[in-house]
Short mmCIF file of C-alpha atoms and ligand atoms in Angstrom, two decimals:
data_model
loop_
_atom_site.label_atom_id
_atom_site.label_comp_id
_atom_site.label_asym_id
_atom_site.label_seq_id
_atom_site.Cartn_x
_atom_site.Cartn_y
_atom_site.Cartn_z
CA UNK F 12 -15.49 -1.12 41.89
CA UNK F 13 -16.21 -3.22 38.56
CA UNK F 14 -12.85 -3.88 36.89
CA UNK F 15 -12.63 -4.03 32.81
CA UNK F 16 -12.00 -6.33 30.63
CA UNK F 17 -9.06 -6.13 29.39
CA UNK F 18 -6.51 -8.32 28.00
CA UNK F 19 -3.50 -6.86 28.09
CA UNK F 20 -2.65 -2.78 28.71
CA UNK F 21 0.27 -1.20 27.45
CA UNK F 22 1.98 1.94 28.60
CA UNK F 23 5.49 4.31 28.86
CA UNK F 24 5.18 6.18 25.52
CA UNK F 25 3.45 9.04 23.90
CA UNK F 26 0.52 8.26 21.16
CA UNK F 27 -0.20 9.79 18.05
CA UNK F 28 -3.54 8.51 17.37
CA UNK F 29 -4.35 9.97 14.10
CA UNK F 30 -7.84 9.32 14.86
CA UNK F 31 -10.10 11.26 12.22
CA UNK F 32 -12.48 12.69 14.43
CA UNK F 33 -9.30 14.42 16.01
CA UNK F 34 -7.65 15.92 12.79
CA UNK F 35 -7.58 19.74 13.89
CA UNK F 36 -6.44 18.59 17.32
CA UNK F 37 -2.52 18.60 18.40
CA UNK F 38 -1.74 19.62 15.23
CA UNK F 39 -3.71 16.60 13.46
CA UNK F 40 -1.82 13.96 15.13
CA UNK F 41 -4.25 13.59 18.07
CA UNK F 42 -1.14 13.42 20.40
CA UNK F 43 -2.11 12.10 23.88
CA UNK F 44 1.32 12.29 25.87
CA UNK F 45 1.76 9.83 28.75
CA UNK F 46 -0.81 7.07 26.80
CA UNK F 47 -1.95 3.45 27.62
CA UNK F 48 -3.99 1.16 25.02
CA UNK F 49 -5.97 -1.80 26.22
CA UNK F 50 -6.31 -4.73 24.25
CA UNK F 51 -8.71 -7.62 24.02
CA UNK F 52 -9.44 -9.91 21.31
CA UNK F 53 -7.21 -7.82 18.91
CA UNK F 54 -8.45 -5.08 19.01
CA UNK F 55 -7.56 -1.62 21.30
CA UNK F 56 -10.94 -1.49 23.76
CA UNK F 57 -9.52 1.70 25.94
CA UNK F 58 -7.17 4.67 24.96
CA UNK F 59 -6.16 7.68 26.76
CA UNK F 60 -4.05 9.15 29.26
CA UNK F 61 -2.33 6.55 31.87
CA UNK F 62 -3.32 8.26 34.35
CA UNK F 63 -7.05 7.85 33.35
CA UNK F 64 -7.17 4.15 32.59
CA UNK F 65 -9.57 2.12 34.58
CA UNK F 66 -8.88 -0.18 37.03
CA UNK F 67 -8.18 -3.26 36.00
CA UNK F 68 -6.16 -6.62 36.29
CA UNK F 69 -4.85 -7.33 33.46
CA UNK F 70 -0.51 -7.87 32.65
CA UNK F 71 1.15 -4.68 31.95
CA UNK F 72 3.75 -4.10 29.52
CA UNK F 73 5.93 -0.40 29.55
CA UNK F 74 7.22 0.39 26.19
CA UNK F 75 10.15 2.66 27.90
CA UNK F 76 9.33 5.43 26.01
CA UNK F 77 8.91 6.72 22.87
CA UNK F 78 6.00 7.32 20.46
CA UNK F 79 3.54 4.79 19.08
CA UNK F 80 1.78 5.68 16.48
CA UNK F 81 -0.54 3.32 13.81
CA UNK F 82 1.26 0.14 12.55
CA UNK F 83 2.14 1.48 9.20
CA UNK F 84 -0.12 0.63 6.10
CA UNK F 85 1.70 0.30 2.40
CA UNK F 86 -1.72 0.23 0.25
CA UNK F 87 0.21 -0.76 -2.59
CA UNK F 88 2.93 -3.51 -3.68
CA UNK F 89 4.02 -5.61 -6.22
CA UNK F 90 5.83 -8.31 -3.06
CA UNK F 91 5.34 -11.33 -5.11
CA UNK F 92 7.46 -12.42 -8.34
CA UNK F 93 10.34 -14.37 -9.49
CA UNK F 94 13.44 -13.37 -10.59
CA UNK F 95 15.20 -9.07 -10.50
CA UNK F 96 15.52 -6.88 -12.98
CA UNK F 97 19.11 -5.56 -11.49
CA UNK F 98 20.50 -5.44 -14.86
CA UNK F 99 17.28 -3.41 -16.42
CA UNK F 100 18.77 -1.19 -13.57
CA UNK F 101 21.61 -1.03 -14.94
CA UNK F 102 20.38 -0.35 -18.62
CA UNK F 103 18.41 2.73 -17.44
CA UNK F 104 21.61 4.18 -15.71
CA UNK F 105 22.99 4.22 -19.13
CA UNK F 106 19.91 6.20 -20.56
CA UNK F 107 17.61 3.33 -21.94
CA UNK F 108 14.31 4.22 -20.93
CA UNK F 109 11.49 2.27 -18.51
CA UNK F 110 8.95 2.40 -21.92
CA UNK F 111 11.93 1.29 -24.00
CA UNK F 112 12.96 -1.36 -22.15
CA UNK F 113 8.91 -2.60 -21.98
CA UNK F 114 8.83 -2.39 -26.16
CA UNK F 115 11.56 -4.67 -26.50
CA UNK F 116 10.35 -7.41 -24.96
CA UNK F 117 12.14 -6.65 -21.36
CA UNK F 118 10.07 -4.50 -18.38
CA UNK F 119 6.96 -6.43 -16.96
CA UNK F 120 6.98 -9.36 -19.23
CA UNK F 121 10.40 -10.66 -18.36
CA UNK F 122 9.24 -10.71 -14.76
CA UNK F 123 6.40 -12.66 -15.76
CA UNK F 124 8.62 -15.13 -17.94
CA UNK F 125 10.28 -15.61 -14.25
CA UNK F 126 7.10 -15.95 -12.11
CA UNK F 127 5.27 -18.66 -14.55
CA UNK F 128 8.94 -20.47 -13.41
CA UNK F 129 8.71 -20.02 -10.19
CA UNK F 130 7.25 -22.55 -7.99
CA UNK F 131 4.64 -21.53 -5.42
CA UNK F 132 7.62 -22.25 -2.65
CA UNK F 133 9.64 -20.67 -4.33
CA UNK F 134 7.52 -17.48 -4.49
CA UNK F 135 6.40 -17.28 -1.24
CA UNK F 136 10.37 -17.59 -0.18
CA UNK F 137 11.64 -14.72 -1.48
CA UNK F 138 8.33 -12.29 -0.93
CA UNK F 139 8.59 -13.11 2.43
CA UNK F 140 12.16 -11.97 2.68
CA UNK F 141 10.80 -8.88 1.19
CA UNK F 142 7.60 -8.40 3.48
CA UNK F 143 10.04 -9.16 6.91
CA UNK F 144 11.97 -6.02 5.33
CA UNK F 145 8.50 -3.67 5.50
CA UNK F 146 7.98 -5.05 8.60
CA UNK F 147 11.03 -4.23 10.47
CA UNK F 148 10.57 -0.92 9.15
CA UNK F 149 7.66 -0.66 10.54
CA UNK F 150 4.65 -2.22 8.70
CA UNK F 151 1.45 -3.75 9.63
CA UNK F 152 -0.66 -3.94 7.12
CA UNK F 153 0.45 -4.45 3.21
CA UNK F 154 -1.62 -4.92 -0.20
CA UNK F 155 -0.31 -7.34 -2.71
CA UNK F 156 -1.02 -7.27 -5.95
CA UNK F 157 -0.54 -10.27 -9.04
CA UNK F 158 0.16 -9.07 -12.42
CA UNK F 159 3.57 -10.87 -13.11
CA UNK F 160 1.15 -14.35 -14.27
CA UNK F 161 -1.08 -12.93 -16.89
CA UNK F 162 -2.63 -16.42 -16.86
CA UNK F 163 -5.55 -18.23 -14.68
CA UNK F 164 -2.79 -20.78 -12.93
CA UNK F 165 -0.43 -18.35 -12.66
CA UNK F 166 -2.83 -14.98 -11.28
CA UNK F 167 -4.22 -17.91 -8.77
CA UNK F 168 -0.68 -18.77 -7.83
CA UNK F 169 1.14 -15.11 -6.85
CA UNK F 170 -2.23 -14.64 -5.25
CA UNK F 171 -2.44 -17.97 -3.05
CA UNK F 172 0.94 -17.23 -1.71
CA UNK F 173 -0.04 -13.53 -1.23
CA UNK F 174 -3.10 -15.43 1.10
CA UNK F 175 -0.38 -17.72 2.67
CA UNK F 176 2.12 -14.77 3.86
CA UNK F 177 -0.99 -13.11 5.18
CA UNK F 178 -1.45 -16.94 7.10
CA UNK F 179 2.15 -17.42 8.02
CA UNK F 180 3.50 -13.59 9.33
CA UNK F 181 1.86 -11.59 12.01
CA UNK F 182 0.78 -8.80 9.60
CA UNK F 183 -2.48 -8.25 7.59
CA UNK F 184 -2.33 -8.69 4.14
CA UNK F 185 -4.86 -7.57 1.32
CA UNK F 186 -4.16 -9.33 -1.83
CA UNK F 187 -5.32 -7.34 -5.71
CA UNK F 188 -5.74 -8.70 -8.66
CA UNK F 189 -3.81 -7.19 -10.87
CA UNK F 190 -4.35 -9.44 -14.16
CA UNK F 191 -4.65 -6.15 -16.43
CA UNK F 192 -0.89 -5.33 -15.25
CA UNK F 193 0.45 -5.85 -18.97
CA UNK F 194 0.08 -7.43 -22.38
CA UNK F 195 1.38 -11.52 -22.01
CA UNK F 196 3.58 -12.36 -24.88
CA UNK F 197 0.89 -14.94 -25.87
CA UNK F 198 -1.31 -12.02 -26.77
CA UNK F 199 0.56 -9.86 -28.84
CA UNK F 200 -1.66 -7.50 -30.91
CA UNK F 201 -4.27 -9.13 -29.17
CA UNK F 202 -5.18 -6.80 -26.12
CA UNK F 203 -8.93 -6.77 -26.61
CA UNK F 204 -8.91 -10.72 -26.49
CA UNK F 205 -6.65 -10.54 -23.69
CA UNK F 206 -8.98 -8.48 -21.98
CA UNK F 207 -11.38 -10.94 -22.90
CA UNK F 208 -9.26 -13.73 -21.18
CA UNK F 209 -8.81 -11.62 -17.87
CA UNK F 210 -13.55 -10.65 -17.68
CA UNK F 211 -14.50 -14.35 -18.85
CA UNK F 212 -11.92 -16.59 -17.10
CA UNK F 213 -9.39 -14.92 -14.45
CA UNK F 214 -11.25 -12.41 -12.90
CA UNK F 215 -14.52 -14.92 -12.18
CA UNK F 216 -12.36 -17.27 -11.20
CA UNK F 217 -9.93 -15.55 -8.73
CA UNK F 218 -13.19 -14.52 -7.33
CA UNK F 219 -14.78 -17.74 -6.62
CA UNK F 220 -11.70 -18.94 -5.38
CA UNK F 221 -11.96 -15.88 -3.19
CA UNK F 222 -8.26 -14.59 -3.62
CA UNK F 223 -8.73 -11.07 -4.36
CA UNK F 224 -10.33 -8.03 -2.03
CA UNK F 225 -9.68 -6.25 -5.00
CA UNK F 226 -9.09 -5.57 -8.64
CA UNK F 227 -6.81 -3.20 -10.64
CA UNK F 228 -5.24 -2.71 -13.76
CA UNK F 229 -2.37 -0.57 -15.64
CA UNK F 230 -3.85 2.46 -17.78
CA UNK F 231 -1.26 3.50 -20.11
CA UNK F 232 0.09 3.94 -23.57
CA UNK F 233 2.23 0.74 -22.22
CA UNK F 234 -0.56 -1.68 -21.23
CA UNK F 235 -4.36 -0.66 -21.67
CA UNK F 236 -6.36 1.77 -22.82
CA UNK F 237 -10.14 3.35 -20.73
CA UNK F 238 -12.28 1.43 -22.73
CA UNK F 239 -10.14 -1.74 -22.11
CA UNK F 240 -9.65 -1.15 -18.11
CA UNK F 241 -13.43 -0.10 -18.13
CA UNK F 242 -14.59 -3.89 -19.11
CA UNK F 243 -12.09 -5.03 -16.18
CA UNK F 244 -14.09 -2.62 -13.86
CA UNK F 245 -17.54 -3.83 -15.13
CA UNK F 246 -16.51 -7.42 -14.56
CA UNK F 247 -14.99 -6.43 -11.03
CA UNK F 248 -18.39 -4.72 -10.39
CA UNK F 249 -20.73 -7.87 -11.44
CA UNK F 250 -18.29 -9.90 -8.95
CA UNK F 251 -18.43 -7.50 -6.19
CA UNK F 252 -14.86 -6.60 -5.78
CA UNK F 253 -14.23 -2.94 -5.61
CA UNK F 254 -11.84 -1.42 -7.57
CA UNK F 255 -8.16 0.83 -8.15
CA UNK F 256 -5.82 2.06 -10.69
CA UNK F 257 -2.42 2.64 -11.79
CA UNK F 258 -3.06 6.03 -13.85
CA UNK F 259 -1.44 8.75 -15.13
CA UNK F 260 2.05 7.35 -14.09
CA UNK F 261 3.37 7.78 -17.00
CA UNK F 262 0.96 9.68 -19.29
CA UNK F 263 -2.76 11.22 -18.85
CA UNK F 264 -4.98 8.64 -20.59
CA UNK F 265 -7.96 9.84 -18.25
CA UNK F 266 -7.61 6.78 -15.94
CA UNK F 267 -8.64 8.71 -13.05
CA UNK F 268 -11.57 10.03 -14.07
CA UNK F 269 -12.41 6.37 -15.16
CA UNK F 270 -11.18 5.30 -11.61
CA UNK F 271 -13.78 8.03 -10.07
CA UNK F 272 -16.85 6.74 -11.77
CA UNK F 273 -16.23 3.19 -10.66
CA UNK F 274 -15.92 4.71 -7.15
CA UNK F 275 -12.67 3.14 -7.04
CA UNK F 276 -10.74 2.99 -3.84
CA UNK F 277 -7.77 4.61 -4.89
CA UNK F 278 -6.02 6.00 -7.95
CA UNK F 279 -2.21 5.57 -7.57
CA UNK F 280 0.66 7.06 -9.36
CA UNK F 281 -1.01 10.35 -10.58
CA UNK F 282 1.90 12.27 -11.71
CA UNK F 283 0.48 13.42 -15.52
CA UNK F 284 -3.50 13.95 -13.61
CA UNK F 285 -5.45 16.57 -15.13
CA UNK F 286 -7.47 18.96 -13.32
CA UNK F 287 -10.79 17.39 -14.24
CA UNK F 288 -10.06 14.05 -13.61
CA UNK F 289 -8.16 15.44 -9.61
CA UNK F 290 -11.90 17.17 -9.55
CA UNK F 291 -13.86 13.76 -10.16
CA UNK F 292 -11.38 12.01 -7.67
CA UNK F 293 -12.61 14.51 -5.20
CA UNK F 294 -15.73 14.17 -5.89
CA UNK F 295 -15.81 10.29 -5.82
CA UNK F 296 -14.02 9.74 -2.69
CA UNK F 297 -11.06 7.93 -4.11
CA UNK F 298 -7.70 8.06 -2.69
CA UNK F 299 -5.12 9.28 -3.86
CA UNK F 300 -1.98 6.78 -3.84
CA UNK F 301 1.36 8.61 -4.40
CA UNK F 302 4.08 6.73 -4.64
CA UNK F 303 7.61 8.27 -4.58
CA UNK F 304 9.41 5.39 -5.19
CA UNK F 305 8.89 4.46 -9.02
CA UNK F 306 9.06 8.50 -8.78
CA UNK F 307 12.86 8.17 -7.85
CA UNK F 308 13.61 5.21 -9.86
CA UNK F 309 12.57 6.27 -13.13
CA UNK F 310 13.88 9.70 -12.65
CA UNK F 311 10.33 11.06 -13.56
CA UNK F 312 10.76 15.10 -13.23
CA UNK F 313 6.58 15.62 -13.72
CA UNK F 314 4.98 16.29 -10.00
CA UNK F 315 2.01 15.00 -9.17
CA UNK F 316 -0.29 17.88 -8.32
CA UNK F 317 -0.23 17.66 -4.76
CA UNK F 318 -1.30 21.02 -3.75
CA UNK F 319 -4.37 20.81 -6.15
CA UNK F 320 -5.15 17.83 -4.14
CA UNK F 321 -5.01 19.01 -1.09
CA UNK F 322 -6.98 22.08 -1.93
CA UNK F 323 -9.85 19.61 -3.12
CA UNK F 324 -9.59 17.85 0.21
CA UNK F 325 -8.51 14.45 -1.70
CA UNK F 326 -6.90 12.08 1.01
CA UNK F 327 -3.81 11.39 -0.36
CA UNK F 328 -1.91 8.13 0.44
CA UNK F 329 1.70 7.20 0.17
CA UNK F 330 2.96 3.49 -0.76
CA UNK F 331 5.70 1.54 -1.62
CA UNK F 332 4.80 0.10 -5.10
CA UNK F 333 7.63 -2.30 -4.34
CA UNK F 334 8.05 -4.49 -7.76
CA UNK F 335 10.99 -5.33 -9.79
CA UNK F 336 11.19 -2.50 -12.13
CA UNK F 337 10.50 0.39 -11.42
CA UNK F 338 10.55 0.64 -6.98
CA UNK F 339 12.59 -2.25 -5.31
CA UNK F 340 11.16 -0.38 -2.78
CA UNK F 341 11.94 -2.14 0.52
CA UNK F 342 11.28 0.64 3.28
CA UNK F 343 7.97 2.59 3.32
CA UNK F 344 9.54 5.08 5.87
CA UNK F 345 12.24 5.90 3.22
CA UNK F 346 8.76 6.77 0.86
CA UNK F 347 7.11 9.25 3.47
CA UNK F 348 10.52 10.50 3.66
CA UNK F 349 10.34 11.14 -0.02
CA UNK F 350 6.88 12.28 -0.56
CA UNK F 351 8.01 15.53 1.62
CA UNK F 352 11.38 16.20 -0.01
CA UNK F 353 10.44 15.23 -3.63
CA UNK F 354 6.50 15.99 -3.61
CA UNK F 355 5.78 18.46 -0.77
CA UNK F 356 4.18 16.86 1.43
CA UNK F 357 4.62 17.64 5.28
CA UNK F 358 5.55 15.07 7.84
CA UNK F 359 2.13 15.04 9.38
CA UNK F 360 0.67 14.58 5.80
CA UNK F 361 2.96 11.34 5.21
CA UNK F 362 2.31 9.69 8.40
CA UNK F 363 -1.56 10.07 7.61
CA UNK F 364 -0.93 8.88 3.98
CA UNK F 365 0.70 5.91 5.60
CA UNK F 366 -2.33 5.26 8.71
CA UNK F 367 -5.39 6.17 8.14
CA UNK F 368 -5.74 7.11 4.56
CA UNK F 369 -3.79 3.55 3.58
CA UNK F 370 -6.24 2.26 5.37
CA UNK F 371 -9.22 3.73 3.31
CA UNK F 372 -7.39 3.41 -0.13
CA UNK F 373 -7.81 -0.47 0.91
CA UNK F 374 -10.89 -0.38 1.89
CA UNK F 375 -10.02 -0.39 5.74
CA UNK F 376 -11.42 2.65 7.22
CA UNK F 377 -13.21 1.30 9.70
CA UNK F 378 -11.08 -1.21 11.42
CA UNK F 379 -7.46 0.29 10.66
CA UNK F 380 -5.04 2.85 10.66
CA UNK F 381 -5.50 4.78 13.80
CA UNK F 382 -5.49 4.19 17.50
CA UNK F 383 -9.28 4.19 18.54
CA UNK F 384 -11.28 2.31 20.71
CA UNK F 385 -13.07 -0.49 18.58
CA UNK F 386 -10.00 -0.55 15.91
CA UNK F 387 -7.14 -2.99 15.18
CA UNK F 388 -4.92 -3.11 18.27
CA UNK F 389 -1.97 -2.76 15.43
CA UNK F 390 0.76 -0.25 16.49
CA UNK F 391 4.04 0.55 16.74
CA UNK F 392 6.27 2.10 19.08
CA UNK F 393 9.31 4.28 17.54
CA UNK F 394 12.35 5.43 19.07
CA UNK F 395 12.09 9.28 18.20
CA UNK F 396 10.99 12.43 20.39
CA UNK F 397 8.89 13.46 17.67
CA UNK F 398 6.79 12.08 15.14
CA UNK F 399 8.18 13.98 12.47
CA UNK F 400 11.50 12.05 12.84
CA UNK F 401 10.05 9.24 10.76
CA UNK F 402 10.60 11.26 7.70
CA UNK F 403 13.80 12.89 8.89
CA UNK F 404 15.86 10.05 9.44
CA UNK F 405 16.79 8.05 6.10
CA UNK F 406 17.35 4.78 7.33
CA UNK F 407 17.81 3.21 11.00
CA UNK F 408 16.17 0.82 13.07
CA UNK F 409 13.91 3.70 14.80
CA UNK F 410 11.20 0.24 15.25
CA UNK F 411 11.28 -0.87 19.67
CA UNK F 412 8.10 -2.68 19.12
CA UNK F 413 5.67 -3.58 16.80
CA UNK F 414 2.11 -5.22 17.64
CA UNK F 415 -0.63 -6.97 15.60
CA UNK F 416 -3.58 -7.25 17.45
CA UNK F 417 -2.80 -6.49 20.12
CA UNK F 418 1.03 -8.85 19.96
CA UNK F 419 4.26 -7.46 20.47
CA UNK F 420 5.66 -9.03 17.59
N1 DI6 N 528 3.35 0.62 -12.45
C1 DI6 N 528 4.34 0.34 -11.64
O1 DI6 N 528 4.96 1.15 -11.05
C2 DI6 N 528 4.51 -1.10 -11.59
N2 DI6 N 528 3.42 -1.55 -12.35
C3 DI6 N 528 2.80 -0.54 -12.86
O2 DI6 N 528 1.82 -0.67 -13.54
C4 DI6 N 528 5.79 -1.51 -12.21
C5 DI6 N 528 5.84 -2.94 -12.52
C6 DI6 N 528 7.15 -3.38 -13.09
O3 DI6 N 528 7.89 -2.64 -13.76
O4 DI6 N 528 7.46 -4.57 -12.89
FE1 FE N 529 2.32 -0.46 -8.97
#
């Protein structure tokens, strides 16, 4: 009998695909108890029961149990900047507020006063500390945005050492550019000419250079208005670089519906989102990126309207947002832990906002985020009977293995 090709096969656990074609089945999770993958080149090229793989004579490695679902996908960080903002922390305990801390000269632009300072070294030192802290927890696949440089050399440098983490640490990393994160002090007054700054020099540049997959901004009373974001989005467009937004985190400005008819990827934060602009998302495609964390931190009390979104059928992601301010976020389990207790979500829903809709809301569909023959051979194997156990334990080392394509790790 013809043997197959494969690499490597893993076994001793049971899977929770969450392949898409398989939604309705075993309650959405596409369980397959008793499961083997085989690998080759990366990639998984067989799934199913053990007892159905083909023969074949490649090494085998048994998990000893357990579940293995998608490596987990955080669509959505700030991992690289110098500096804390422990004692902003502090400030808001005492009732200061996240706006009034960004008026007086504090917020975003003192990060940025400590990531020009940074060296590139320097950088990449401590957002790798911060990455290996995702990725014990579980993570595969991050985004990382800029936004703390708000100038060409120092957009290109957070994004360079995004690239290099991506080079140096077995996970995949997507890098943003987030040069519309927030008014530089150099600018002040000056947003349209800012703006001006980030179409005709930093976004064209970061391009060439090709550093971003991406490009988003920061719609808000705080940073920049539609019509400001929408020149961003035109200039992203004329590069070809597809598009997301921070909106509605902390007002409705109508970023969303802007987001929509850029086809962005994703819309993230979402908690003030009208009803029109939750319709256009729909309508466009665009995901949905909740994000408990800055949620928590900022002691928000507005929901986002997650069972409007659902009832559209909008895929709805969950991230870290880990930054400085407002989500020193360093566990995404902790955040689909969250997004049921604080936003309703159920476990299933968190684990998909987490696999395969992470992987959409960065552009990823089609190679990540689920357990499918043809598609990243990036999983993880947890200690837990039951997959909603990743959002009912706070904390733990529930990780036994981790593997990027196709890598125990
Ligand atoms: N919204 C956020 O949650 C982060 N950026 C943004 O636009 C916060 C960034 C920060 O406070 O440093
Ligand atoms: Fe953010």
């Amino acid at each position: 009998m013809a043997q197959a090709s494969f690499e490597k096969v893993y076994h001793g656990f049971h899977a929770a695909t969450m392949d898409a074609t398989d939604l309705t089945h075993s309650n959405g999770y596409g369980i397959i108890e008793d499961a083997a993958i085989a690998v080759a080149r990366g990639n998984i090229v067989w799934i199913g029961k053990a007892i159905d793989l083909p023969v074949h004579s490649a090494p085998t490695s048994y998990l000893g149990g357990g579940w293995v679902t998608p490596g987990l996908i955080d669509c959505h960080t700030h991992l690289v900047f110098g500096g804390d903002r422990a004692t902003e922390y502090e400030m808001r305990l005492q009732g200061a507020s996240y706006e009034d801390i960004a008026k007086t000269g504090g917020g975003i632009v003192s990060t940025v006063t400590d990531t020009r300072k940074a060296s590139e070294a320097e950088l990449f030192a401590s957002a790798k500390k911060r990455l290996r802290a995702l990725m014990s927890d579980g993570v595969t696949c991050v985004e990382v945005k800029s936004g703390y440089g708000l100038d060409l050399v120092t957009e290109t440098k957070m994004l360079t050492v995004a690239r290099q983490l991506g080079n140096e640490l077995p996970v995949t990393v997507r890098t943003t550019c987030l040069a519309a994160h927030a008014l530089p002090p150099e600018y002040k007054e000056q947003a349209d000419a800012y703006i001006n700054l980030v179409c005709e020099r930093i976004l064209p540049s970061i391009a060439q250079a090709g550093l971003a997959d991406a490009v988003d901004g920061f719609c808000e009373g705080i940073a920049f208005s539609v019509e400001q974001i929408e020149r961003v989005f035109q200039t992203a467009q004329a590069l070809g670089l597809p598009v997301k937004l921070h909106a509605e985190q902390l007002s409705d400005l109508g970023g969303s519906g802007l987001a929509a008819k850029y086809n962005a990827l994703s819309s993230d934060h979402l908690e003030y989102l009208s009803d029109a602009d939750a319709v256009a998302i729909a309508k466009a495609g665009t995901v949905a990126v909740i994000l408990p964390g800055a949620f928590f931190c900022l002691k928000e009390t507005k929901l986002p309207p997650i069972a409007r979104l659902r009832e559209l059928g909008v895929a709805m992601a969950v991230a870290s947002d880990a930054n400085p301010g407002s989500a020193p976020v360093l566990s995404l389990r902790l955040m689909m832990s969250m997004a049921c207790t604080l936003f309703g979500l159920t476990p299933l829903e968190a684990l998909q906002g987490v696999t395969i809709h992470g992987a959409k809301a960065l552009g990823l569909g089609d190679s990540h985020g689920q357990l499918k023959q043809g598609f990243a051979a990036d999983f993880v194997c947890w200690d837990i009977n039951k997959p909603a156990e990743l959002c009912y334990w706070l904390g733990g080392q529930l990780v036994k293995h981790r593997a990027v394509a196709g890598e125990i790790t």
